[in-house]
CSV table of C-alpha atoms and ligand atoms in Angstrom, one decimal:
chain,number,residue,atom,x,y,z
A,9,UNK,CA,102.9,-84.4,-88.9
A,10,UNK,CA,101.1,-81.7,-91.0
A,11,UNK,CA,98.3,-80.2,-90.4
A,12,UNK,CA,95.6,-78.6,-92.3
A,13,UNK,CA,95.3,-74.8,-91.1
A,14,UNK,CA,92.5,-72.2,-91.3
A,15,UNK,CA,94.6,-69.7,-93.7
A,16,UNK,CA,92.1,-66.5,-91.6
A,17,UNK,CA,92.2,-67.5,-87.8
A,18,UNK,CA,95.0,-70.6,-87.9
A,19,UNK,CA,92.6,-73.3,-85.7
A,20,UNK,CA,94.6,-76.1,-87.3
A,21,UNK,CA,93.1,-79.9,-88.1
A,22,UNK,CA,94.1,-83.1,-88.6
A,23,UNK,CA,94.9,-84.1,-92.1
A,24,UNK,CA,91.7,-85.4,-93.4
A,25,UNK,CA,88.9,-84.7,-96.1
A,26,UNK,CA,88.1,-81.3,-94.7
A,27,UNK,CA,87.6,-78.5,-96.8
A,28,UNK,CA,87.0,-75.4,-94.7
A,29,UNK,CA,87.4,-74.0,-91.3
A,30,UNK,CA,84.4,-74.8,-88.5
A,31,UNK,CA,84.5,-71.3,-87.4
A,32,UNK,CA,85.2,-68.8,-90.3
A,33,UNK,CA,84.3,-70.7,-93.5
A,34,UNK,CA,88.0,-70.2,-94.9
A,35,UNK,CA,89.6,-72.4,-97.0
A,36,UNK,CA,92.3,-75.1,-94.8
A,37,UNK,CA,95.7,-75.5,-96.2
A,38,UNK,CA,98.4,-77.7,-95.1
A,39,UNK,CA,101.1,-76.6,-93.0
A,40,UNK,CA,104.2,-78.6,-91.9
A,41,UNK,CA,106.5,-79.0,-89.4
A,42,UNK,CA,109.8,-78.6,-91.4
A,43,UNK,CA,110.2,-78.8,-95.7
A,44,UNK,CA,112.8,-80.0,-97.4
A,45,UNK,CA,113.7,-79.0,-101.5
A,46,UNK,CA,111.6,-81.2,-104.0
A,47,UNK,CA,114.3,-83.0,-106.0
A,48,UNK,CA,115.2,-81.4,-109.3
A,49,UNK,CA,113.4,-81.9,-113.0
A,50,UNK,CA,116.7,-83.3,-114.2
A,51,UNK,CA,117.2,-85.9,-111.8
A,52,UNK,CA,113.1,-86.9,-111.1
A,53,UNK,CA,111.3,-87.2,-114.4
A,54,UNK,CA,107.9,-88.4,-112.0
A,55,UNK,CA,105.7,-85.4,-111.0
A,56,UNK,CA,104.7,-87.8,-108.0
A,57,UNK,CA,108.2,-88.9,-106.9
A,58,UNK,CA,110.1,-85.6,-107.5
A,59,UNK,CA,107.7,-83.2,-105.7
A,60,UNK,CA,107.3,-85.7,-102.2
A,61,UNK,CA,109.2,-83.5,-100.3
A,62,UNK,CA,106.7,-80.4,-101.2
A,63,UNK,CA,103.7,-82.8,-100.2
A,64,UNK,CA,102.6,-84.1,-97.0
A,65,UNK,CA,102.9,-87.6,-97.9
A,66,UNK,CA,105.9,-89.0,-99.1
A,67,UNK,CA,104.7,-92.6,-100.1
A,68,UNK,CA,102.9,-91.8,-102.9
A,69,UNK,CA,101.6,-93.8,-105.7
A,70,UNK,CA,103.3,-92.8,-108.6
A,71,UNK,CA,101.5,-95.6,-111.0
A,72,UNK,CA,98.6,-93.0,-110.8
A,73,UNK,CA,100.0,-89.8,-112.4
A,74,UNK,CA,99.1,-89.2,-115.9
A,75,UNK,CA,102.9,-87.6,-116.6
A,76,UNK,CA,101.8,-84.0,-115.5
A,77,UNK,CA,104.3,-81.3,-114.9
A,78,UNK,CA,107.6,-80.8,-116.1
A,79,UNK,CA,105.7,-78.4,-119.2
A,80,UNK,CA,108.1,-76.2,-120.9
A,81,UNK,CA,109.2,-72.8,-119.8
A,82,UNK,CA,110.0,-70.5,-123.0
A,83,UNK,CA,111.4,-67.6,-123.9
A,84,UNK,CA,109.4,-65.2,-125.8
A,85,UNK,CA,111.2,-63.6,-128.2
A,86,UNK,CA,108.9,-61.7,-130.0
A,87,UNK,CA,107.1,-60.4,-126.5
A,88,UNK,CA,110.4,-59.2,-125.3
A,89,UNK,CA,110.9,-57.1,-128.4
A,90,UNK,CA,107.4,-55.5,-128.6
A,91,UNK,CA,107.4,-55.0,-125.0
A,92,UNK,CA,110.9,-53.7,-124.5
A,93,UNK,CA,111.1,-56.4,-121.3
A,94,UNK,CA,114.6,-58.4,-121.7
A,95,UNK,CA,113.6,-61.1,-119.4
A,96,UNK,CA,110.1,-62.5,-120.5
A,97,UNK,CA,109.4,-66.5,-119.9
A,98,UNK,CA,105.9,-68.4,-120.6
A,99,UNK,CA,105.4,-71.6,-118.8
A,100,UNK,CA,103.4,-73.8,-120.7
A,101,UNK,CA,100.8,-75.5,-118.7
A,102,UNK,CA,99.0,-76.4,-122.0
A,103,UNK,CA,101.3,-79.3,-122.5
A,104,UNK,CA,99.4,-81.1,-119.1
A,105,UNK,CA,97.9,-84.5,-119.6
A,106,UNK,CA,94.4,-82.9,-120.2
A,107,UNK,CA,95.9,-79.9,-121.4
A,108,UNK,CA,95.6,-77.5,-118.5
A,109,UNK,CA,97.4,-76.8,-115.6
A,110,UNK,CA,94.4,-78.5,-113.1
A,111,UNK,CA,95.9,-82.0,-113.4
A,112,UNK,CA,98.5,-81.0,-111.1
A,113,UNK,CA,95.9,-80.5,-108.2
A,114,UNK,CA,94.3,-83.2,-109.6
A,115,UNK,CA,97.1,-85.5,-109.4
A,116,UNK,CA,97.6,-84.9,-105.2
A,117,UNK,CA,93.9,-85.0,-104.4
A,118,UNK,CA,93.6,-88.4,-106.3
A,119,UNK,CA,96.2,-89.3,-104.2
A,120,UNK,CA,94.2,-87.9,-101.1
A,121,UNK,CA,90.9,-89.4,-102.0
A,122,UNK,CA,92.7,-93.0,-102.2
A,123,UNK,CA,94.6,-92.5,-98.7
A,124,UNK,CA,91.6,-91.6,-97.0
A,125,UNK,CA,90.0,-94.6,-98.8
A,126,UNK,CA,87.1,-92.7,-100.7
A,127,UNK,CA,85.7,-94.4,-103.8
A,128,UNK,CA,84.6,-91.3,-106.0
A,129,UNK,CA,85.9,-87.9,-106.4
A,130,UNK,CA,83.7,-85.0,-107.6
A,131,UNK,CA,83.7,-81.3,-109.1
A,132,UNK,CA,81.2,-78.5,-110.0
A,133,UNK,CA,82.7,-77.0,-113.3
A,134,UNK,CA,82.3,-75.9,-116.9
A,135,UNK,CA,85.2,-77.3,-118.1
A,136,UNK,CA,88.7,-77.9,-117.7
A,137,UNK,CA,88.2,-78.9,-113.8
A,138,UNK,CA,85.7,-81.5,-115.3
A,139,UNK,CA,88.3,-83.1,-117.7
A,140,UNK,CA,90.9,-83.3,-115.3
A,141,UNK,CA,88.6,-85.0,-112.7
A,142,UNK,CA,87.2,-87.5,-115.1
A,143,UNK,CA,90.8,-88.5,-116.4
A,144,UNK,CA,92.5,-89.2,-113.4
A,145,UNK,CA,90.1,-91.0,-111.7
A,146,UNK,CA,89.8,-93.2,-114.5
A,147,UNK,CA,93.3,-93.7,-114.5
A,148,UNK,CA,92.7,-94.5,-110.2
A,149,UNK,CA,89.7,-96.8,-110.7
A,150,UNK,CA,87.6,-93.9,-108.5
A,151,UNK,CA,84.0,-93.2,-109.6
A,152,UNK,CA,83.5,-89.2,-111.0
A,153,UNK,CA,80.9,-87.3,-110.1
A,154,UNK,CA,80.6,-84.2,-112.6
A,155,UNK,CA,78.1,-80.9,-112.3
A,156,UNK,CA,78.1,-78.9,-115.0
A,157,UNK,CA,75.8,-76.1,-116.0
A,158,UNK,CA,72.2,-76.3,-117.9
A,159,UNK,CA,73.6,-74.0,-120.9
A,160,UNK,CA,76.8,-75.8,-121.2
A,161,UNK,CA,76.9,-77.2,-125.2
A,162,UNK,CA,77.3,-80.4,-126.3
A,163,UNK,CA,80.8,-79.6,-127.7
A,164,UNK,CA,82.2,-79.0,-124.4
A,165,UNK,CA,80.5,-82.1,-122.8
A,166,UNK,CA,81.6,-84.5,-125.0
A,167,UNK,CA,85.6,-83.9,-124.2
A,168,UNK,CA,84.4,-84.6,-120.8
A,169,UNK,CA,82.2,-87.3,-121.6
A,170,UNK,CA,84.9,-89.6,-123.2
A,171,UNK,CA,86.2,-90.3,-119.9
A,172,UNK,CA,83.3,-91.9,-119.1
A,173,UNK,CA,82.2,-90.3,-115.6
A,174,UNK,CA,78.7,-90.1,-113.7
A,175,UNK,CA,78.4,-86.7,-115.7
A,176,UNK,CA,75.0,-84.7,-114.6
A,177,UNK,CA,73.7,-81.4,-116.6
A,178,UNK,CA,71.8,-79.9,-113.7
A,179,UNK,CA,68.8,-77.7,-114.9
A,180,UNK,CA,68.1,-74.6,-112.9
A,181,UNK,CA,70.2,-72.5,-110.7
A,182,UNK,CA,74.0,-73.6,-110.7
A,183,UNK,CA,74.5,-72.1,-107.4
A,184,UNK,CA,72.0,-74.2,-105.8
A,185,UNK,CA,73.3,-76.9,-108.2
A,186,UNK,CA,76.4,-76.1,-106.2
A,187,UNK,CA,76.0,-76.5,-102.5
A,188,UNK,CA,74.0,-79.5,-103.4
A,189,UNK,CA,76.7,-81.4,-104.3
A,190,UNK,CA,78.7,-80.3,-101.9
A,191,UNK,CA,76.0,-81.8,-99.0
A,192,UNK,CA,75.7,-84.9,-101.3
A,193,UNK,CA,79.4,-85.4,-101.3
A,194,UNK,CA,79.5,-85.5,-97.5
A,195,UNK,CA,76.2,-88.3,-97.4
A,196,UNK,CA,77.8,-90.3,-99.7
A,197,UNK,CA,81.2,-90.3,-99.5
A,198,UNK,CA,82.0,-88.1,-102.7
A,199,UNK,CA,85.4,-86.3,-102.2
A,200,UNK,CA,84.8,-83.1,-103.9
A,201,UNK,CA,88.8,-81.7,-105.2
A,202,UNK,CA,87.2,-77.8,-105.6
A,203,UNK,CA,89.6,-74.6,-106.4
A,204,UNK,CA,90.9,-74.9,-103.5
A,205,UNK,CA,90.8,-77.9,-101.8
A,206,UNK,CA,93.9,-78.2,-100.0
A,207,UNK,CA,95.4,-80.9,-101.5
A,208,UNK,CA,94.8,-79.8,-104.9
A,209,UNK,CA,96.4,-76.1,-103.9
A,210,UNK,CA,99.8,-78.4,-102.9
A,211,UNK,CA,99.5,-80.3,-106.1
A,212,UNK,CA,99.3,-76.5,-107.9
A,213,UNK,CA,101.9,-74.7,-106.0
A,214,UNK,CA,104.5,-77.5,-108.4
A,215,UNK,CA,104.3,-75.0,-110.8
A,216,UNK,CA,106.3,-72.3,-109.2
A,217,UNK,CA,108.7,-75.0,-107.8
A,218,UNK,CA,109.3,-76.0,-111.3
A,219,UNK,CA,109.7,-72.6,-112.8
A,220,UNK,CA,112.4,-71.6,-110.1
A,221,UNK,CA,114.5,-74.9,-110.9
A,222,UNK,CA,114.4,-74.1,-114.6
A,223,UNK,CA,115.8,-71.1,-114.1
A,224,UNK,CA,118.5,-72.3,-111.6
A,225,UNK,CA,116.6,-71.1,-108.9
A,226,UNK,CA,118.0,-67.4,-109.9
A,227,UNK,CA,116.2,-64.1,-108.5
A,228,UNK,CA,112.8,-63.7,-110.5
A,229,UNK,CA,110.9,-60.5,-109.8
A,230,UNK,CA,107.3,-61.2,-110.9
A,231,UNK,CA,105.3,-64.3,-111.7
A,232,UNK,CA,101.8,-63.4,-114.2
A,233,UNK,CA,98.9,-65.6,-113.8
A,234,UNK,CA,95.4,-65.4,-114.1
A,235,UNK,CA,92.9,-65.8,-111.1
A,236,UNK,CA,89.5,-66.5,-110.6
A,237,UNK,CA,88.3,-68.8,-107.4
A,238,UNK,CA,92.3,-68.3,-106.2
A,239,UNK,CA,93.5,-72.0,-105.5
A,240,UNK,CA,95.9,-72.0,-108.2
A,241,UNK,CA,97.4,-68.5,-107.3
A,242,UNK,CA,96.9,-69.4,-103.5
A,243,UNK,CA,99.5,-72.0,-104.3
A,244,UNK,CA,102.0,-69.9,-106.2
A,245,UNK,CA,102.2,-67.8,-103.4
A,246,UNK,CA,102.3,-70.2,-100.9
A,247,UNK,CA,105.1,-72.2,-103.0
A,248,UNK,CA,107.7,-68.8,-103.2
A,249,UNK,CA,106.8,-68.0,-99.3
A,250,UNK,CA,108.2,-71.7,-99.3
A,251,UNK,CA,111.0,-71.2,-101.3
A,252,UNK,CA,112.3,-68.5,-99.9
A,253,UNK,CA,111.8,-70.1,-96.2
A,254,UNK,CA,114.0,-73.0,-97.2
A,255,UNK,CA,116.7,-70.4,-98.7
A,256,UNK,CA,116.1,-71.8,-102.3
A,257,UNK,CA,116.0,-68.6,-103.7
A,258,UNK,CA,116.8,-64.7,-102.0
A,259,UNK,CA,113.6,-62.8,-102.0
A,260,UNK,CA,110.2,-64.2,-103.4
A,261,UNK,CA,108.9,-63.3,-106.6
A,262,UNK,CA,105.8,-61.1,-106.4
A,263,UNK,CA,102.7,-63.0,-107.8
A,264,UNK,CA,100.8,-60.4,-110.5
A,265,UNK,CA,97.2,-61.9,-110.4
A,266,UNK,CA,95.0,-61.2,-113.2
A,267,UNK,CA,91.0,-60.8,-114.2
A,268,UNK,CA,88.8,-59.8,-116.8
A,269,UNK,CA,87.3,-56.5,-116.0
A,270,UNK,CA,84.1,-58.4,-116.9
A,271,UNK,CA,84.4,-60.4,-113.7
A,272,UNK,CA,87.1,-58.6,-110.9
A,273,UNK,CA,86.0,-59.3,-107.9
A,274,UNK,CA,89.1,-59.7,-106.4
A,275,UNK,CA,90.6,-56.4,-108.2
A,276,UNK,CA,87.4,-54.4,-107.1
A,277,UNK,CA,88.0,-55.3,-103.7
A,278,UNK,CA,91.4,-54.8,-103.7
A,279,UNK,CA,91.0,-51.6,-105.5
A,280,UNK,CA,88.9,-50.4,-103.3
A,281,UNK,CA,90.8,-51.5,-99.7
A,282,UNK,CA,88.2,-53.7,-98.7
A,283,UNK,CA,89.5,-56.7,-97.1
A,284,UNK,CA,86.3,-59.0,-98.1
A,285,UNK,CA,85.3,-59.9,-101.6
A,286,UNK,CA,81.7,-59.4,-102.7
A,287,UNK,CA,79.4,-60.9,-105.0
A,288,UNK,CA,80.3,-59.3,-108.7
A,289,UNK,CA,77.6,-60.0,-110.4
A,290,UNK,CA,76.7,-61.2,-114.0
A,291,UNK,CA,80.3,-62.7,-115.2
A,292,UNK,CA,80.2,-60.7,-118.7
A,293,UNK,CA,83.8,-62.2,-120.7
A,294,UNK,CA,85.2,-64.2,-123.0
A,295,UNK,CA,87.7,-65.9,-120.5
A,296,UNK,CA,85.4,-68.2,-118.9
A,297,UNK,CA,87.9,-70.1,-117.1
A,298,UNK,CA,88.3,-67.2,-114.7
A,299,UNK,CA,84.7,-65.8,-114.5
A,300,UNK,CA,83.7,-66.8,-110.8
A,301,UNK,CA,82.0,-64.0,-109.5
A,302,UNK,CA,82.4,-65.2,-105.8
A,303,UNK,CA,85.7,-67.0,-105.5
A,304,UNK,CA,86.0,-69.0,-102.6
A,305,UNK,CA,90.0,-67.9,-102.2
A,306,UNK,CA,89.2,-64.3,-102.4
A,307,UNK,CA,89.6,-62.9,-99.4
A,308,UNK,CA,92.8,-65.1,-99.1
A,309,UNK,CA,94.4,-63.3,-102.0
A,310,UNK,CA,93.4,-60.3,-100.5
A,311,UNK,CA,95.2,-60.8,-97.3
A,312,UNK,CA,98.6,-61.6,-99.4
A,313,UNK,CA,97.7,-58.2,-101.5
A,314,UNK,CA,97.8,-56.4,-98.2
A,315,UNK,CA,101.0,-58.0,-97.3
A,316,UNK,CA,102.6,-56.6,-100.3
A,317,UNK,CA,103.4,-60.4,-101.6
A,318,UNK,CA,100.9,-59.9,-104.5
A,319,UNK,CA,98.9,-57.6,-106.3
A,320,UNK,CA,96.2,-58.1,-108.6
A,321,UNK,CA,95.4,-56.2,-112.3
A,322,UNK,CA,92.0,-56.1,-114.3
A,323,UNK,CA,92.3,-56.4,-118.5
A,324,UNK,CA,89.7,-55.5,-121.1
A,325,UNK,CA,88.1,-57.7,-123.2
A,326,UNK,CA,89.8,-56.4,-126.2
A,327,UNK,CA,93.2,-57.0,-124.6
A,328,UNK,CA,92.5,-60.3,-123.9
A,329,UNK,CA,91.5,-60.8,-127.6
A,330,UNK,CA,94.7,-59.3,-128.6
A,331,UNK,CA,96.9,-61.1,-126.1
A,332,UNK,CA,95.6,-64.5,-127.7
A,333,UNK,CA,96.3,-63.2,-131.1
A,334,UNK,CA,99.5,-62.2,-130.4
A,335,UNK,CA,100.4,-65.5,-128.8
A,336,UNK,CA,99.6,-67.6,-131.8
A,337,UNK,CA,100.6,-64.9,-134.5
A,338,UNK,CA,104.4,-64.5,-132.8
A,339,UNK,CA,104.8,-67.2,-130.3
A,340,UNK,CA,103.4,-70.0,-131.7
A,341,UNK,CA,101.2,-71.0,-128.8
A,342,UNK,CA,97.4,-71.5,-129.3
A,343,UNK,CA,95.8,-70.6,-125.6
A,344,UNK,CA,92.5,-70.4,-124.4
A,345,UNK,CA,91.4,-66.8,-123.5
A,346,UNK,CA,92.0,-67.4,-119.4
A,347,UNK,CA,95.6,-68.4,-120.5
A,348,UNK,CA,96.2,-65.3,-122.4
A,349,UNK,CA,95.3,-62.8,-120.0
A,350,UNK,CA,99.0,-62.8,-118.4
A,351,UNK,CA,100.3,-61.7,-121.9
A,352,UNK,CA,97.6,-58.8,-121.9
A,353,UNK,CA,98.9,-57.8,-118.7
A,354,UNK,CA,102.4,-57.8,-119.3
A,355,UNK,CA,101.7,-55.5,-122.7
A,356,UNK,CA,99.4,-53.1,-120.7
A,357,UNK,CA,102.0,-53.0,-117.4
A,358,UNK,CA,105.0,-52.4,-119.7
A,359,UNK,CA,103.3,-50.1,-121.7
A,360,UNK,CA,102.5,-48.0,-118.6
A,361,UNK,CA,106.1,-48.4,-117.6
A,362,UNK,CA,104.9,-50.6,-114.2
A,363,UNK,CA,107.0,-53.0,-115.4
A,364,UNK,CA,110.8,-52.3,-115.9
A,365,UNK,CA,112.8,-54.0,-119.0
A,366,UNK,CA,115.5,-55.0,-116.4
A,367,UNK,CA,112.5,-56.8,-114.7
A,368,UNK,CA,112.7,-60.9,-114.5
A,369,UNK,CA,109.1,-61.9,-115.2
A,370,UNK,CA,107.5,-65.4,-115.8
A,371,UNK,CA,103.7,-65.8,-117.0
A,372,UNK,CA,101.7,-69.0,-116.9
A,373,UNK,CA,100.1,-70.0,-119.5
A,374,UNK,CA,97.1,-72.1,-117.7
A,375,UNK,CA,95.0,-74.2,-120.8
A,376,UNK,CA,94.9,-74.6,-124.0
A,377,UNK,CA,93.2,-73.0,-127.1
A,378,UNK,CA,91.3,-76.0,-128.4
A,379,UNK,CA,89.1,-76.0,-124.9
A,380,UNK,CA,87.3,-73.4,-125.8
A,381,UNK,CA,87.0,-73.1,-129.8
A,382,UNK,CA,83.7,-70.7,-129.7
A,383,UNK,CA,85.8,-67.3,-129.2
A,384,UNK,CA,87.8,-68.2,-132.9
A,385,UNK,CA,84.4,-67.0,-134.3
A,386,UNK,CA,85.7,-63.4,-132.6
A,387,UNK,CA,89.2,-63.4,-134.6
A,388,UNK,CA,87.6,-63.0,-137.9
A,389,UNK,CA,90.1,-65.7,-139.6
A,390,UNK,CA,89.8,-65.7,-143.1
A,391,UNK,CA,91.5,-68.4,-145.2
A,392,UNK,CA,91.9,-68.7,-149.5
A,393,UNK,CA,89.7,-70.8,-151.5
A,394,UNK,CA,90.6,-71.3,-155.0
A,395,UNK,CA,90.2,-73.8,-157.5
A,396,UNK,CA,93.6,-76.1,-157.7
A,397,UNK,CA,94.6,-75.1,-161.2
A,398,UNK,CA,94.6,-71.5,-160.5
A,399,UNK,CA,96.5,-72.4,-157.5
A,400,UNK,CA,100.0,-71.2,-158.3
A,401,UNK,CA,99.2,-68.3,-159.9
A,402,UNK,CA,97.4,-67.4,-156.0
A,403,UNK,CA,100.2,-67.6,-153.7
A,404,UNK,CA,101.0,-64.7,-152.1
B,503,PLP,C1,90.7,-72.9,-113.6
B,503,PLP,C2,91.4,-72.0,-114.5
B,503,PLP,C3,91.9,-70.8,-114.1
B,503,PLP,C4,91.7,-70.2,-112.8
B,503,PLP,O1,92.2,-70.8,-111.7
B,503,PLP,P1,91.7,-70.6,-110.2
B,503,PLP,O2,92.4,-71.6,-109.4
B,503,PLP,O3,90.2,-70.9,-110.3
B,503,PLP,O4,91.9,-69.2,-109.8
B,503,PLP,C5,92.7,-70.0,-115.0
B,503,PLP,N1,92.9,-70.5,-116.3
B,503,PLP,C6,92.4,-71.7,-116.7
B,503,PLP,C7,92.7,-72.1,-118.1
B,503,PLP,C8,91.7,-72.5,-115.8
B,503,PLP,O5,91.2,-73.7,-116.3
B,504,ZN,ZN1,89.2,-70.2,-89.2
């Protein structure tokens, strides 16, 4: 049977709706007795069906996935030649059922919260956790409980709202706002599917899986992503450890995390050798998505830094920016600022010559522009307005 194991002092549990270790306050995740391959995209078009052998059930419902996984991985053409890197792939995780890579966690821990027979599922977020919760527990006939945060603006609500959860705008500190919910969830049998609930860190660690089976499972040196409370980059690692434990591929990837230098905990820490993450302080960026000041995976990613099986880089505000830009301008794909930070990476890395042009590298691209349409006011897009006769003679 698997278990669910403290990742700092390894006390393991059963497999149940715990979320943290009794003695250290560390995140569980689920550890198993032997693993066998998932089954490839080509043959398995389910997310649920294909991926059982990665999870620790494997009668699953499939009737309650949404269709996530399986999102493109492209080449990018146009990065390769600015950078000078020949072997550049984006994996699309914009092209998820509510357009973000959070339905894959989603997807298990729905499947979780029905095994263990719980009638609502919850999250604290300002966004895309929100919309992923609400969707699939409509689709599972669960209740949703949703926190999100006093400021947050009607615009963002509503996307959330349309799913039709229990959604709650709490008024006065979110932090408080927070644990609250967390001690609710336990009285009344709310299964909260955080960052890095165990469950949902299985359902995110598909993403690695799948990249390494569209590439034939040939030798990748780097995988980009950004981080902020570390479950989805706790899963990448723990997916290529896995990998490379079953003899699916040589040697592991190394997993490049990334923050804004507006909110790096984990690179300040890091940085500076500690092996415990502090409190950063006012979050000050325009990739929201990734601006938890206290990530609850932290000190996890640390560890893995120490190991040598990641390492994590800070970007500017303006590369960000840029990195977006570029991504629509010469790819074609319209991310949200957390999803662009990768691409600013890669540009700074290969421009410091870090990053080799021999160098296999793959960068996911977490959510998608259209969440968070406020920072287009930053791009200064301009557009023609002319009268329609004049028209022709105003084509450029
Ligand atoms: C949630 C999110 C992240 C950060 O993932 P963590 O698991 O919190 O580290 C990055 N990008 C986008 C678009 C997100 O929604
Ligand atoms: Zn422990």
């Amino acid at each position: 049977m698997p278990t669910l194991t403290c990742v700092s002092c390894g006390k393991t549990y059963p497999l149940a709706t715990g979320l943290r270790c009794s003695c250290c306050n560390e995140p569980l995740e689920i550890r198993y007795e032997s693993l066998k391959p998932p089954a490839r995209i080509k043959d398995e078009p389910c997310f649920i069906t294909r991926n059982a052998n990665i999870f620790p059930w494997s009668d699953l419902r499939p009737e309650l996935s949404l269709g996530e996984g399986a999102t493109p991985l492209l080449e990018a053409p146009n990065l390769q030649q600015e950078t000078g890197l020949n072997f550049l792939y984006l994996k699309n995780e914009t092209a998820n059922p509510t357009w973000s890579f959070k339905d894959r966690g989603t997807a298990l821990g729905v499947q979780a919260a029905v095994r263990f027979g719980l009638r609502a599922i919850g999250t604290v977020s300002s966004g895309n956790m929100a919309a992923s919760i609400a969707a699939y527990a409509a689709r599972a006939g669960l209740a949703a409980y949703i926190f999100v945060q006093e400021n947050m603006p009607a615009v963002k609500i509503e996307p959330i709202a349309i799913y039709n959860p229990c959604l709650y705008r709490g008024i006065g500190d979110y932090g408080q706002l927070y644990f609250n919910a967390l001690r609710w969830g336990e009285k009344h049998g709310i299964y909260f599917i955080s960052s890095d609930n165990p469950f949902r860190v299985e359902g995110q660690k598909t993403v690695a899986f799948e990249i390494l089976d569209q590439l034939n499972y040939q030798q990748l040196d780097y995988i980009i992503m950004p981080v902020s409370s570390g479950g989805n980059m706790a899963g990448v690692i723990k997916a290529v450890e896995e990998m490379e434990k079953m003899g699916l591929i040589k040697t592991a990837p190394q997993v490049i995390g990334v923050q804004a230098e507006g909110c790096c905990p984990i690179y300040k820490a890091a940085a500076e050798g500690k092996d415990q993450i502090e409190h950063f302080g006012q979050p000050n960026t325009i990739a929201r998505a990734i601006s938890n000041p206290i990530p609850p995976s932290g000190n996890r990613i640390l560890r893995k830094v120490q190991q040598g099986r990641a390492r994590i880089v800070a970007v500017s505000e303006k590369e960000i920016l840029a990195a977006q830009s570029f991504l629509a301008h010469q790819e074609g794909l319209f991310v949200q600022p957390a999803g662009a930070v990768p691409v600013a990476a890669i540009r700074k890395l290969a421009r410091e010559g870090s990053l080799k042009p021999s160098d296999k590298i793959a960068a996911i691209l977490t959510g998608s522009g259209l969440k968070d349409t406020s920072v287009l006011a930053q791009h200064r897009l301009k557009f023609n307005q002319v009268p329609v006769d004049k028209l022709e003679q105003a084509l450029c």
